[in-house]
């Protein structure tokens, strides 16, 4: 998978026997963003159906699962199955209007999982006034939705990205 959302369990070979243990667990983007925000490009997520499925599962269940190696169809000497952990992540998807419309029409979960839609112009002048208006809008949305406010460093990253 190009985007590692849920983490993975690495395999180790010991005398021609594959094994894994807790030291081989690697976090994914969900783990790293837990307690905060995760900003993803819709195009990159949709290029991998598994990533889209994993994202939707996390949003529906509010749990982060680390996927095992069962899909490799190999027998492990000591398979491990980490417990799911509680997810506290706000996901922001960036993408084109065309992708948004396709998802609204063809994915029954999309509008329910992503309730807020914000349109941005492709280009805006980088002025103090625009930055203040963006900060005010983000603050108001976070208050309306009852989510933690974006930090100053987060706002700076949004402005840099924009």
Coordinates of N, CA and C in Angstrom, one line a residue:
X1 N 0.8 -1.2 0.0 CA 0.0 0.0 0.0 C 0.9 1.2 0.0
X2 N 0.6 2.2 -0.9 CA 1.4 3.4 -0.9 C 1.3 4.3 0.3
X3 N 0.1 4.3 0.9 CA -0.1 5.1 2.1 C -0.4 4.1 3.2
X4 N 0.4 4.1 4.3 CA 0.3 3.2 5.4 C -0.6 3.8 6.5
X5 N -1.9 3.7 6.4 CA -2.8 4.3 7.4 C -2.8 3.6 8.7
X6 N -2.9 2.2 8.7 CA -3.2 1.5 9.9 C -1.9 0.8 10.5
X7 N -0.8 0.9 9.9 CA 0.4 0.3 10.5 C 0.6 -1.1 9.9
X8 N 1.6 -1.8 10.4 CA 1.9 -3.1 9.9 C 2.7 -3.9 10.9
X9 N 2.7 -5.2 10.6 CA 3.5 -6.1 11.4 C 4.6 -6.6 10.5
X10 N 5.9 -6.4 10.8 CA 7.0 -6.9 10.0 C 7.2 -8.3 10.3
X11 N 7.7 -9.0 9.3 CA 8.1 -10.4 9.5 C 9.6 -10.6 9.6
X12 N 10.0 -11.6 10.4 CA 11.4 -11.9 10.6 C 11.5 -13.4 10.2
X13 N 12.6 -13.7 9.5 CA 12.9 -15.1 9.1 C 14.0 -15.6 10.1
X14 N 13.7 -16.7 10.7 CA 14.6 -17.4 11.6 C 14.6 -18.9 11.3
X15 N 15.7 -19.3 10.7 CA 15.9 -20.7 10.3 C 14.8 -21.1 9.4
X16 N 14.5 -20.3 8.3 CA 13.5 -20.6 7.4 C 12.1 -20.7 7.9
X17 N 11.8 -20.1 9.1 CA 10.5 -20.0 9.7 C 10.2 -18.5 9.9
X18 N 9.0 -18.1 9.3 CA 8.6 -16.7 9.5 C 8.0 -16.6 10.8
X19 N 8.3 -15.5 11.5 CA 7.8 -15.2 12.8 C 7.6 -13.7 13.0
X20 N 6.9 -13.3 14.0 CA 6.7 -11.9 14.3 C 6.3 -11.8 15.8
X21 N 6.7 -10.7 16.4 CA 6.3 -10.4 17.8 C 6.1 -8.9 17.9
X22 N 5.8 -8.5 19.1 CA 5.4 -7.2 19.4 C 6.5 -6.1 19.0
X23 N 7.7 -6.5 18.9 CA 8.8 -5.6 18.5 C 8.8 -5.3 17.0
X24 N 8.0 -6.1 16.3 CA 7.9 -5.9 14.8 C 6.7 -5.1 14.4
X25 N 5.9 -4.5 15.4 CA 4.7 -3.7 15.1 C 5.2 -2.3 14.7
X26 N 4.7 -1.8 13.6 CA 5.0 -0.4 13.2 C 3.8 0.4 13.1
X27 N 3.8 1.6 13.6 CA 2.6 2.4 13.5 C 2.3 3.0 12.1
X28 N 1.1 3.3 11.8 CA 0.7 3.9 10.6 C 0.3 5.4 10.8
X29 N -0.2 6.0 9.8 CA -0.6 7.4 9.9 C -1.7 7.7 10.9
X30 N -2.6 6.7 11.1 CA -3.6 6.9 12.1 C -3.0 7.0 13.5
X31 N -2.0 6.1 13.8 CA -1.4 6.2 15.1 C -0.7 7.5 15.3
X32 N 0.0 8.0 14.3 CA 0.8 9.2 14.4 C -0.1 10.4 14.6
X33 N -1.3 10.4 14.0 CA -2.3 11.5 14.0 C -3.3 11.4 15.2
X34 N -3.3 10.3 15.9 CA -4.3 10.1 16.9 C -4.2 11.2 18.0
X35 N -5.4 11.8 18.2 CA -5.5 13.0 19.1 C -5.4 14.3 18.4
X36 N -5.3 14.2 17.0 CA -5.1 15.4 16.2 C -5.8 15.3 14.9
X37 N -5.2 15.9 13.9 CA -5.7 15.9 12.5 C -4.9 15.1 11.6
X38 N -5.5 14.5 10.6 CA -4.8 13.8 9.5 C -5.3 14.4 8.2
X39 N -4.4 15.0 7.4 CA -4.8 15.6 6.1 C -4.3 14.7 5.0
X40 N -5.3 14.3 4.2 CA -5.0 13.3 3.1 C -5.5 13.9 1.8
X41 N -4.8 13.5 0.7 CA -5.3 13.8 -0.6 C -6.2 12.7 -1.1
X42 N -7.4 13.1 -1.5 CA -8.4 12.1 -2.0 C -7.9 11.3 -3.1
X43 N -7.2 11.9 -4.0 CA -6.6 11.1 -5.2 C -5.7 10.0 -4.8
X44 N -4.8 10.3 -3.8 CA -3.9 9.2 -3.4 C -4.6 8.1 -2.6
X45 N -5.6 8.5 -1.8 CA -6.4 7.4 -1.1 C -7.2 6.6 -2.1
X46 N -7.8 7.2 -3.1 CA -8.7 6.5 -4.0 C -7.9 5.6 -5.0
X47 N -6.6 5.9 -5.1 CA -5.8 5.1 -6.0 C -5.6 3.7 -5.4
X48 N -5.9 3.5 -4.2 CA -5.7 2.3 -3.5 C -7.0 1.9 -2.8
X49 N -7.8 1.0 -3.3 CA -9.1 0.7 -2.7 C -9.0 0.2 -1.3
X50 N -7.9 -0.4 -1.0 CA -7.7 -0.9 0.4 C -7.5 0.3 1.4
X51 N -6.8 1.3 0.9 CA -6.6 2.5 1.8 C -8.0 3.2 2.0
X52 N -8.8 3.3 1.0 CA -10.1 3.9 1.2 C -11.0 3.1 2.1
X53 N -10.9 1.7 2.0 CA -11.7 0.9 2.9 C -11.2 1.0 4.3
X54 N -9.9 1.0 4.5 CA -9.3 1.2 5.9 C -9.7 2.5 6.5
X55 N -9.7 3.6 5.7 CA -10.1 4.9 6.2 C -11.5 4.9 6.6
X56 N -12.4 4.3 5.8 CA -13.8 4.3 6.1 C -14.1 3.5 7.4
X57 N -13.4 2.3 7.5 CA -13.6 1.5 8.7 C -13.2 2.2 9.9
X58 N -12.0 2.9 9.9 CA -11.6 3.7 11.1 C -12.6 4.7 11.4
X59 N -13.1 5.4 10.5 CA -14.1 6.5 10.7 C -15.4 6.0 11.3
X60 N -15.9 4.8 10.8 CA -17.1 4.2 11.2 C -17.0 3.6 12.6
X61 N -15.9 3.0 12.9 CA -15.8 2.3 14.2 C -15.1 3.1 15.3
X62 N -14.4 4.2 14.9 CA -13.5 4.9 15.8 C -12.5 4.1 16.5
X63 N -12.0 3.1 15.7 CA -10.9 2.2 16.2 C -9.8 2.1 15.1
X64 N -8.6 2.0 15.6 CA -7.5 1.8 14.7 C -7.0 0.3 14.8
X65 N -7.1 -0.4 13.7 CA -6.7 -1.8 13.7 C -5.3 -1.8 13.0
X66 N -4.4 -2.6 13.5 CA -3.2 -2.9 12.8 C -3.4 -4.2 12.1
X67 N -3.3 -4.2 10.8 CA -3.6 -5.4 10.0 C -2.4 -6.4 10.1
X68 N -2.8 -7.6 10.2 CA -1.8 -8.7 10.3 C -1.4 -9.1 8.9
X69 N -0.7 -10.2 8.8 CA -0.2 -10.7 7.5 C -1.0 -11.8 6.9
X70 N -2.2 -11.9 7.3 CA -3.1 -13.0 6.9 C -3.3 -13.0 5.4
X71 N -3.3 -11.8 4.8 CA -3.5 -11.7 3.3 C -2.3 -12.2 2.5
X72 N -1.2 -12.5 3.2 CA -0.1 -13.0 2.4 C -0.2 -14.5 2.3
X73 N -1.2 -15.2 2.9 CA -1.4 -16.6 2.9 C -0.1 -17.4 3.2
X74 N 0.5 -17.0 4.3 CA 1.6 -17.7 4.8 C 1.4 -18.1 6.3
X75 N 2.0 -19.2 6.7 CA 1.9 -19.6 8.1 C 3.0 -19.0 8.9
X76 N 2.6 -18.4 10.0 CA 3.6 -17.8 10.9 C 3.8 -18.7 12.1
X77 N 5.1 -18.8 12.5 CA 5.4 -19.6 13.7 C 4.6 -19.1 14.9
X78 N 4.6 -17.8 15.1 CA 3.9 -17.2 16.2 C 3.1 -15.9 15.7
X79 N 1.9 -16.1 15.2 CA 1.2 -15.0 14.7 C 0.8 -14.1 15.9
X80 N 0.7 -12.8 15.6 CA 0.2 -11.9 16.6 C -1.0 -11.1 16.1
X81 N -1.9 -10.7 17.0 CA -3.0 -9.9 16.6 C -3.2 -8.8 17.6
X82 N -2.6 -7.6 17.3 CA -2.7 -6.5 18.3 C -4.2 -6.1 18.4
X83 N -4.6 -5.7 19.6 CA -5.9 -5.2 19.8 C -6.0 -3.8 19.2
X84 N -7.2 -3.5 18.8 CA -7.5 -2.2 18.2 C -7.5 -1.2 19.3
X85 N -7.1 0.0 18.9 CA -7.0 1.1 19.9 C -8.1 2.2 19.5
X86 N -8.5 2.9 20.4 CA -9.5 4.0 20.2 C -8.9 5.1 19.4
X87 N -9.7 5.5 18.4 CA -9.2 6.5 17.5 C -9.8 7.9 17.9
X88 N -9.0 8.9 17.9 CA -9.5 10.3 18.1 C -8.8 11.1 17.1
X89 N -9.3 11.0 15.8 CA -8.7 11.7 14.7 C -9.7 12.4 13.9
X90 N -9.4 13.6 13.5 CA -10.2 14.4 12.6 C -9.5 14.3 11.3
X91 N -10.2 13.8 10.3 CA -9.6 13.6 8.9 C -10.1 14.7 8.0
X92 N -9.1 15.3 7.3 CA -9.4 16.3 6.3 C -9.0 15.8 5.0
X93 N -9.9 15.7 4.0 CA -9.6 15.3 2.7 C -9.5 16.5 1.8
X94 N -8.4 16.5 1.0 CA -8.2 17.5 0.0 C -8.4 16.9 -1.4
X95 N -9.0 17.6 -2.2 CA -9.2 17.1 -3.6 C -10.0 18.0 -4.5
X96 N -10.2 17.5 -5.7 CA -10.9 18.3 -6.7 C -12.4 18.2 -6.5
X97 N -13.1 19.2 -7.1 CA -14.5 19.2 -7.1 C -15.1 17.9 -7.8
X98 N -14.4 17.5 -8.9 CA -14.8 16.3 -9.6 C -14.8 15.1 -8.8
X99 N -13.7 14.9 -8.0 CA -13.7 13.7 -7.1 C -14.7 13.8 -6.1
X100 N -14.9 14.9 -5.5 CA -16.0 15.1 -4.5 C -17.3 14.7 -5.0
X101 N -17.7 15.1 -6.2 CA -19.0 14.8 -6.8 C -19.1 13.3 -7.1
X102 N -18.1 12.7 -7.6 CA -18.1 11.2 -7.8 C -18.3 10.5 -6.5
X103 N -17.6 10.9 -5.5 CA -17.8 10.2 -4.2 C -19.2 10.4 -3.6
X104 N -19.7 11.6 -3.8 CA -21.1 11.8 -3.3 C -22.1 11.0 -4.0
X105 N -21.9 10.7 -5.3 CA -22.8 10.0 -6.1 C -22.7 8.5 -5.9
X106 N -21.4 8.0 -5.7 CA -21.2 6.6 -5.8 C -20.7 5.9 -4.5
X107 N -20.6 6.7 -3.4 CA -20.2 6.1 -2.2 C -21.2 6.5 -1.1
X108 N -22.0 5.6 -0.7 CA -23.1 5.9 0.2 C -22.7 6.4 1.6
X109 N -21.4 6.1 2.0 CA -20.9 6.5 3.3 C -20.3 7.9 3.2
X110 N -19.9 8.4 2.1 CA -19.0 9.6 2.0 C -19.6 10.8 2.6
X111 N -20.9 11.2 2.3 CA -21.5 12.4 2.9 C -21.7 12.3 4.4
X112 N -21.9 11.0 4.9 CA -22.1 10.8 6.3 C -20.8 10.9 7.1
X113 N -19.7 10.4 6.5 CA -18.4 10.4 7.1 C -17.7 11.8 7.0
X114 N -18.0 12.5 5.9 CA -17.3 13.8 5.7 C -18.4 14.8 5.6
X115 N -18.9 15.4 6.7 CA -20.1 16.2 6.8 C -19.8 17.7 6.4
X116 N -18.6 18.1 6.5 CA -18.3 19.5 6.3 C -17.5 19.6 4.9
X117 N -18.0 20.5 4.1 CA -17.3 20.7 2.8 C -16.9 22.2 2.7
X118 N -15.6 22.4 2.5 CA -15.1 23.8 2.3 C -14.5 23.9 0.9
X119 N -14.9 24.9 0.3 CA -14.3 25.2 -1.1 C -13.3 26.3 -0.9
X120 N -12.2 26.1 -1.6 CA -11.2 27.1 -1.6 C -10.9 27.5 -3.1
X121 N -10.6 28.7 -3.3 CA -10.2 29.1 -4.6 C -8.8 28.5 -4.9
X122 N -8.5 28.3 -6.2 CA -7.2 27.7 -6.5 C -6.1 28.6 -6.1
X123 N -6.3 29.9 -6.2 CA -5.3 30.8 -5.8 C -5.9 32.0 -5.0
X124 N -5.2 32.4 -4.0 CA -5.6 33.6 -3.3 C -4.3 34.4 -2.9
X125 N -4.4 35.6 -2.8 CA -3.2 36.4 -2.4 C -2.8 36.1 -1.0
X126 N -1.6 36.0 -0.7 CA -1.1 35.7 0.6 C -0.9 37.0 1.4
X127 N -2.1 37.5 1.9 CA -2.1 38.8 2.6 C -2.5 38.5 4.1
X128 N -2.2 39.4 4.9 CA -2.6 39.3 6.3 C -4.1 39.2 6.5
X129 N -4.8 39.9 5.7 CA -6.3 39.9 5.7 C -6.8 38.5 5.4
X130 N -6.3 37.9 4.3 CA -6.7 36.5 4.0 C -6.4 35.5 5.0
X131 N -5.2 35.6 5.6 CA -4.8 34.7 6.7 C -5.7 34.8 7.9
X132 N -6.0 36.1 8.3 CA -6.9 36.3 9.4 C -8.3 35.8 9.1
X133 N -8.8 35.9 7.9 CA -10.1 35.4 7.5 C -10.1 33.9 7.6
X134 N -9.0 33.3 7.1 CA -8.9 31.8 7.1 C -8.9 31.3 8.6
X135 N -8.1 32.0 9.4 CA -8.0 31.6 10.8 C -9.4 31.7 11.5
X136 N -10.1 32.8 11.2 CA -11.4 33.0 11.8 C -12.4 32.0 11.4
X137 N -12.4 31.6 10.1 CA -13.3 30.6 9.5 C -13.0 29.2 10.2
X138 N -11.7 28.9 10.3 CA -11.3 27.6 10.9 C -11.8 27.6 12.4
X139 N -11.5 28.7 13.1 CA -11.9 28.7 14.5 C -13.4 28.5 14.6
X140 N -14.2 29.2 13.8 CA -15.7 29.1 13.9 C -16.1 27.7 13.6
X141 N -15.6 27.1 12.6 CA -15.9 25.7 12.2 C -15.6 24.7 13.4
X142 N -14.4 24.9 14.0 CA -14.1 24.0 15.1 C -15.0 24.2 16.3
X143 N -15.4 25.4 16.5 CA -16.4 25.7 17.6 C -17.8 25.1 17.3
X144 N -18.2 25.3 16.1 CA -19.5 24.7 15.7 C -19.6 23.2 15.7
X145 N -18.4 22.6 15.4 CA -18.4 21.1 15.4 C -17.9 20.5 16.7
X146 N -17.6 21.4 17.6 CA -17.1 20.9 18.9 C -15.8 20.1 18.9
X147 N -14.9 20.6 18.0 CA -13.6 19.9 17.9 C -12.5 20.8 18.4
X148 N -11.4 20.3 18.8 CA -10.3 21.1 19.3 C -9.9 22.2 18.2
X149 N -9.5 23.3 18.7 CA -9.1 24.4 17.7 C -7.7 24.0 17.1
X150 N -7.5 24.5 15.9 CA -6.3 24.3 15.2 C -5.2 25.1 15.9
X151 N -4.1 24.6 16.1 CA -3.0 25.3 16.8 C -2.4 26.3 15.8
X152 N -1.6 27.2 16.3 CA -0.9 28.2 15.5 C 0.0 27.5 14.5
X153 N 0.7 26.5 14.9 CA 1.6 25.8 14.0 C 0.8 25.1 12.9
X154 N -0.4 24.6 13.3 CA -1.3 23.9 12.3 C -1.8 24.9 11.3
X155 N -2.2 26.1 11.8 CA -2.6 27.2 10.9 C -1.5 27.6 9.9
X156 N -0.3 27.7 10.4 CA 0.8 28.1 9.6 C 1.0 27.1 8.5
X157 N 0.9 25.8 8.9 CA 1.1 24.7 7.8 C -0.1 24.8 6.8
X158 N -1.3 25.1 7.2 CA -2.4 25.2 6.3 C -2.1 26.4 5.3
X159 N -1.6 27.5 5.8 CA -1.3 28.6 5.0 C -0.2 28.3 4.0
X160 N 0.9 27.6 4.5 CA 2.0 27.3 3.7 C 1.5 26.3 2.6
X161 N 0.7 25.4 2.9 CA 0.2 24.4 2.0 C -0.7 25.1 0.9
X162 N -1.5 26.0 1.4 CA -2.4 26.7 0.5 C -1.6 27.6 -0.5

